[in-house]
Amino acid sequence: MTTLVLTKEKGFSSVIVRDISLVLLGTFILALCARVAIFLPISPVPISLQNFGVILMGILLGSRRGACCIAAYLMEGAIGLPVFGGGQFSVAVLIGTRGGYLFSFVFAAYLAGRMFEKPSSYVMPILKLSSIFALILILGASWLSLYVGASNAIFMGVLPFIIGDFIKVLAITSALPALLRFSRKYLCL
């Protein structure tokens, strides 16, 4: 077994710079995905490409960097950068009706990265990706139910998103081999 020890002489600082750069680039991509938002009259939660970007970041950056990327993204929104759905921002968005969806993104990115970090884990990607999207909907709707009740949370926070999320699952699944090759070749996973 070979152990890799990074010291300052062997590039430890360059690894940190690379990881920070990738995380910040990921938050920029997420902010762009969040700009694609459709606000529905029946839901306080917009349909957006945020969850699509979250899963991509988990797959491309891996579990740890992906989760760090989402945490940094949430901090950017909390301090006032317009990165959330439709360009919104603030702590109020994080603790409001959309908070459960936003916080679930950290777990979703970690799981997406974890599920696809090893080549043997490419089996049944549709099922794996669907379970991650379902986790986002379940955690988000649970949080939303604190504001609107359980039955309204399902109507407002789950049902409008199922078809779009399935389309996103199919899109990611079709691109998965290319994403994983890119990640391994250029992002050092």
mmCIF file of C-alpha atoms in Angstrom:
data_model
loop_
_atom_site.group_PDB
_atom_site.id
_atom_site.type_symbol
_atom_site.label_atom_id
_atom_site.label_comp_id
_atom_site.label_asym_id
_atom_site.label_seq_id
_atom_site.Cartn_x
_atom_site.Cartn_y
_atom_site.Cartn_z
ATOM 1 C CA MET A 1 0.000 0.000 0.000
ATOM 2 C CA THR A 2 1.340 3.404 -0.957
ATOM 3 C CA THR A 3 0.700 6.413 1.230
ATOM 4 C CA LEU A 4 0.821 9.873 -0.256
ATOM 5 C CA VAL A 5 2.087 12.522 2.122
ATOM 6 C CA LEU A 6 1.799 16.094 0.938
ATOM 7 C CA THR A 7 4.214 18.557 2.370
ATOM 8 C CA LYS A 8 4.771 22.162 1.517
ATOM 9 C CA GLU A 9 7.690 21.173 -0.683
ATOM 10 C CA LYS A 10 5.656 18.562 -2.577
ATOM 11 C CA GLY A 11 2.736 20.785 -3.435
ATOM 12 C CA PHE A 12 0.488 20.915 -0.388
ATOM 13 C CA SER A 13 -0.286 24.594 -0.945
ATOM 14 C CA SER A 14 -1.011 23.999 -4.635
ATOM 15 C CA VAL A 15 -3.527 21.282 -3.702
ATOM 16 C CA ILE A 16 -5.287 23.685 -1.329
ATOM 17 C CA VAL A 17 -5.336 26.433 -3.946
ATOM 18 C CA ARG A 18 -6.739 23.983 -6.508
ATOM 19 C CA ASP A 19 -9.455 22.764 -4.131
ATOM 20 C CA ILE A 20 -10.484 26.296 -3.120
ATOM 21 C CA SER A 21 -10.547 27.356 -6.765
ATOM 22 C CA LEU A 22 -12.732 24.389 -7.720
ATOM 23 C CA VAL A 23 -15.128 25.050 -4.840
ATOM 24 C CA LEU A 24 -15.471 28.730 -5.796
ATOM 25 C CA LEU A 25 -15.944 27.855 -9.457
ATOM 26 C CA GLY A 26 -18.633 25.422 -8.360
ATOM 27 C CA THR A 27 -20.468 28.120 -6.406
ATOM 28 C CA PHE A 28 -20.411 30.305 -9.514
ATOM 29 C CA ILE A 29 -21.921 27.482 -11.598
ATOM 30 C CA LEU A 30 -24.592 26.941 -8.929
ATOM 31 C CA ALA A 31 -25.452 30.632 -8.941
ATOM 32 C CA LEU A 32 -25.898 30.448 -12.717
ATOM 33 C CA CYS A 33 -28.132 27.386 -12.352
ATOM 34 C CA ALA A 34 -30.205 29.228 -9.740
ATOM 35 C CA ARG A 35 -30.785 32.097 -12.162
ATOM 36 C CA VAL A 36 -32.838 29.712 -14.297
ATOM 37 C CA ALA A 37 -35.932 29.848 -12.090
ATOM 38 C CA ILE A 38 -39.654 29.679 -12.694
ATOM 39 C CA PHE A 39 -41.798 30.967 -9.855
ATOM 40 C CA LEU A 40 -45.124 29.147 -9.624
ATOM 41 C CA PRO A 41 -48.233 30.835 -8.217
ATOM 42 C CA ILE A 42 -48.992 27.705 -6.155
ATOM 43 C CA SER A 43 -45.570 27.351 -4.515
ATOM 44 C CA PRO A 44 -43.134 29.536 -2.584
ATOM 45 C CA VAL A 45 -40.344 27.365 -4.008
ATOM 46 C CA PRO A 46 -39.279 28.083 -7.602
ATOM 47 C CA ILE A 47 -38.538 25.443 -10.182
ATOM 48 C CA SER A 48 -34.858 25.923 -10.950
ATOM 49 C CA LEU A 49 -31.710 24.171 -12.070
ATOM 50 C CA GLN A 50 -30.175 24.485 -8.601
ATOM 51 C CA ASN A 51 -30.617 20.837 -7.690
ATOM 52 C CA PHE A 52 -29.239 19.850 -11.111
ATOM 53 C CA GLY A 53 -26.130 21.947 -10.396
ATOM 54 C CA VAL A 54 -25.837 20.515 -6.891
ATOM 55 C CA ILE A 55 -25.743 16.936 -8.190
ATOM 56 C CA LEU A 56 -23.269 17.922 -10.902
ATOM 57 C CA MET A 57 -20.985 19.508 -8.310
ATOM 58 C CA GLY A 58 -21.121 16.346 -6.199
ATOM 59 C CA ILE A 59 -20.257 14.152 -9.187
ATOM 60 C CA LEU A 60 -17.569 16.453 -10.598
ATOM 61 C CA LEU A 61 -15.909 17.572 -7.366
ATOM 62 C CA GLY A 62 -16.412 14.448 -5.269
ATOM 63 C CA SER A 63 -18.155 14.071 -1.945
ATOM 64 C CA ARG A 64 -16.042 16.351 0.240
ATOM 65 C CA ARG A 65 -15.318 19.141 -2.214
ATOM 66 C CA GLY A 66 -18.926 18.951 -3.454
ATOM 67 C CA ALA A 67 -20.317 19.373 0.069
ATOM 68 C CA CYS A 68 -17.843 22.206 0.728
ATOM 69 C CA CYS A 69 -18.960 23.859 -2.497
ATOM 70 C CA ILE A 70 -22.596 23.824 -1.393
ATOM 71 C CA ALA A 71 -21.719 25.076 2.109
ATOM 72 C CA ALA A 72 -19.761 27.946 0.539
ATOM 73 C CA TYR A 73 -22.716 28.638 -1.779
ATOM 74 C CA LEU A 74 -25.088 28.870 1.204
ATOM 75 C CA MET A 75 -22.675 31.207 2.990
ATOM 76 C CA GLU A 76 -22.449 33.418 -0.098
ATOM 77 C CA GLY A 77 -26.233 33.755 -0.128
ATOM 78 C CA ALA A 78 -26.363 34.367 3.620
ATOM 79 C CA ILE A 79 -23.892 37.257 3.432
ATOM 80 C CA GLY A 80 -25.792 38.966 0.642
ATOM 81 C CA LEU A 81 -24.609 37.672 -2.713
ATOM 82 C CA PRO A 82 -27.600 37.110 -5.051
ATOM 83 C CA VAL A 83 -26.984 33.396 -5.628
ATOM 84 C CA PHE A 84 -30.275 31.726 -4.681
ATOM 85 C CA GLY A 85 -33.213 30.991 -6.991
ATOM 86 C CA GLY A 86 -34.098 34.042 -9.055
ATOM 87 C CA GLY A 87 -31.112 35.981 -7.706
ATOM 88 C CA GLN A 88 -32.417 36.179 -4.149
ATOM 89 C CA PHE A 89 -30.211 36.200 -1.062
ATOM 90 C CA SER A 90 -30.142 36.631 2.731
ATOM 91 C CA VAL A 91 -30.466 34.585 5.863
ATOM 92 C CA ALA A 92 -34.238 35.075 5.547
ATOM 93 C CA VAL A 93 -34.218 32.854 2.435
ATOM 94 C CA LEU A 94 -32.257 30.196 4.348
ATOM 95 C CA ILE A 95 -34.670 30.127 7.289
ATOM 96 C CA GLY A 96 -37.770 30.701 5.163
ATOM 97 C CA THR A 97 -39.893 28.271 3.188
ATOM 98 C CA ARG A 98 -36.994 27.253 0.904
ATOM 99 C CA GLY A 99 -34.489 26.568 3.673
ATOM 100 C CA GLY A 100 -35.016 22.815 3.758
ATOM 101 C CA TYR A 101 -34.267 22.505 0.063
ATOM 102 C CA LEU A 102 -31.173 24.680 0.324
ATOM 103 C CA PHE A 103 -29.746 22.863 3.352
ATOM 104 C CA SER A 104 -30.518 19.468 1.805
ATOM 105 C CA PHE A 105 -28.190 20.403 -1.051
ATOM 106 C CA VAL A 106 -25.153 19.805 1.194
ATOM 107 C CA PHE A 107 -26.230 16.198 1.824
ATOM 108 C CA ALA A 108 -27.223 15.715 -1.820
ATOM 109 C CA ALA A 109 -23.837 16.853 -3.148
ATOM 110 C CA TYR A 110 -22.022 14.657 -0.646
ATOM 111 C CA LEU A 111 -24.134 11.618 -1.558
ATOM 112 C CA ALA A 112 -23.795 12.225 -5.293
ATOM 113 C CA GLY A 113 -20.039 12.428 -4.942
ATOM 114 C CA ARG A 114 -19.882 9.387 -2.704
ATOM 115 C CA MET A 115 -22.080 7.285 -4.973
ATOM 116 C CA PHE A 116 -19.946 7.890 -8.052
ATOM 117 C CA GLU A 117 -16.403 8.186 -6.686
ATOM 118 C CA LYS A 118 -15.588 4.531 -7.335
ATOM 119 C CA PRO A 119 -15.882 2.893 -10.773
ATOM 120 C CA SER A 120 -17.824 -0.024 -9.278
ATOM 121 C CA SER A 121 -20.534 2.405 -8.193
ATOM 122 C CA TYR A 122 -21.755 3.190 -11.719
ATOM 123 C CA VAL A 123 -24.425 0.488 -11.471
ATOM 124 C CA MET A 124 -28.030 1.722 -11.597
ATOM 125 C CA PRO A 125 -27.301 5.462 -11.871
ATOM 126 C CA ILE A 126 -30.980 6.320 -12.520
ATOM 127 C CA LEU A 127 -31.988 4.756 -9.213
ATOM 128 C CA LYS A 128 -29.131 6.414 -7.331
ATOM 129 C CA LEU A 129 -29.777 9.849 -8.807
ATOM 130 C CA SER A 130 -33.534 9.529 -8.276
ATOM 131 C CA SER A 131 -32.932 8.750 -4.607
ATOM 132 C CA ILE A 132 -30.817 11.903 -4.232
ATOM 133 C CA PHE A 133 -33.471 14.073 -5.879
ATOM 134 C CA ALA A 134 -36.085 12.389 -3.639
ATOM 135 C CA LEU A 135 -33.980 13.233 -0.574
ATOM 136 C CA ILE A 136 -33.954 16.904 -1.598
ATOM 137 C CA LEU A 137 -37.737 16.884 -2.022
ATOM 138 C CA ILE A 138 -38.363 15.057 1.260
ATOM 139 C CA LEU A 139 -36.120 17.318 3.355
ATOM 140 C CA GLY A 140 -37.357 20.436 1.582
ATOM 141 C CA ALA A 141 -41.028 19.532 1.956
ATOM 142 C CA SER A 142 -40.504 18.602 5.609
ATOM 143 C CA TRP A 143 -39.116 22.080 6.273
ATOM 144 C CA LEU A 144 -41.854 23.679 4.156
ATOM 145 C CA SER A 145 -44.511 21.819 6.178
ATOM 146 C CA LEU A 146 -43.508 23.877 9.218
ATOM 147 C CA TYR A 147 -44.908 26.894 7.361
ATOM 148 C CA VAL A 148 -47.837 25.497 5.367
ATOM 149 C CA GLY A 149 -48.746 22.107 6.891
ATOM 150 C CA ALA A 150 -47.931 18.617 5.645
ATOM 151 C CA SER A 151 -50.593 18.203 2.940
ATOM 152 C CA ASN A 152 -49.911 21.655 1.498
ATOM 153 C CA ALA A 153 -46.167 20.966 1.586
ATOM 154 C CA ILE A 154 -46.649 17.914 -0.636
ATOM 155 C CA PHE A 155 -48.879 19.875 -2.999
ATOM 156 C CA MET A 156 -46.588 22.938 -3.083
ATOM 157 C CA GLY A 157 -43.166 21.428 -2.499
ATOM 158 C CA VAL A 158 -43.117 17.970 -4.088
ATOM 159 C CA LEU A 159 -45.678 17.451 -6.841
ATOM 160 C CA PRO A 160 -44.670 20.413 -9.062
ATOM 161 C CA PHE A 161 -41.076 19.163 -9.151
ATOM 162 C CA ILE A 162 -41.361 15.444 -9.897
ATOM 163 C CA ILE A 163 -41.451 15.601 -13.710
ATOM 164 C CA GLY A 164 -38.668 18.186 -13.937
ATOM 165 C CA ASP A 165 -36.495 16.247 -11.509
ATOM 166 C CA PHE A 166 -36.953 13.066 -13.529
ATOM 167 C CA ILE A 167 -35.864 14.913 -16.668
ATOM 168 C CA LYS A 168 -32.795 16.132 -14.766
ATOM 169 C CA VAL A 169 -32.047 12.543 -13.676
ATOM 170 C CA LEU A 170 -32.186 11.401 -17.299
ATOM 171 C CA ALA A 171 -29.944 14.269 -18.423
ATOM 172 C CA ILE A 172 -27.317 13.563 -15.766
ATOM 173 C CA THR A 173 -27.483 9.815 -16.427
ATOM 174 C CA SER A 174 -26.896 10.309 -20.132
ATOM 175 C CA ALA A 175 -23.915 12.574 -19.443
ATOM 176 C CA LEU A 176 -22.547 10.520 -16.537
ATOM 177 C CA PRO A 177 -19.743 8.674 -18.379
ATOM 178 C CA ALA A 178 -18.413 11.939 -19.825
ATOM 179 C CA LEU A 179 -18.736 13.733 -16.482
ATOM 180 C CA LEU A 180 -16.808 11.015 -14.678
ATOM 181 C CA ARG A 181 -14.057 10.916 -17.315
ATOM 182 C CA PHE A 182 -13.724 14.708 -17.128
ATOM 183 C CA SER A 183 -13.653 14.646 -13.342
ATOM 184 C CA ARG A 184 -10.959 11.995 -13.173
ATOM 185 C CA LYS A 185 -8.821 13.512 -15.899
ATOM 186 C CA TYR A 186 -8.976 17.202 -14.993
ATOM 187 C CA LEU A 187 -10.246 17.507 -11.419
ATOM 188 C CA CYS A 188 -8.044 14.854 -9.805
ATOM 189 C CA LEU A 189 -10.693 12.650 -8.287
#
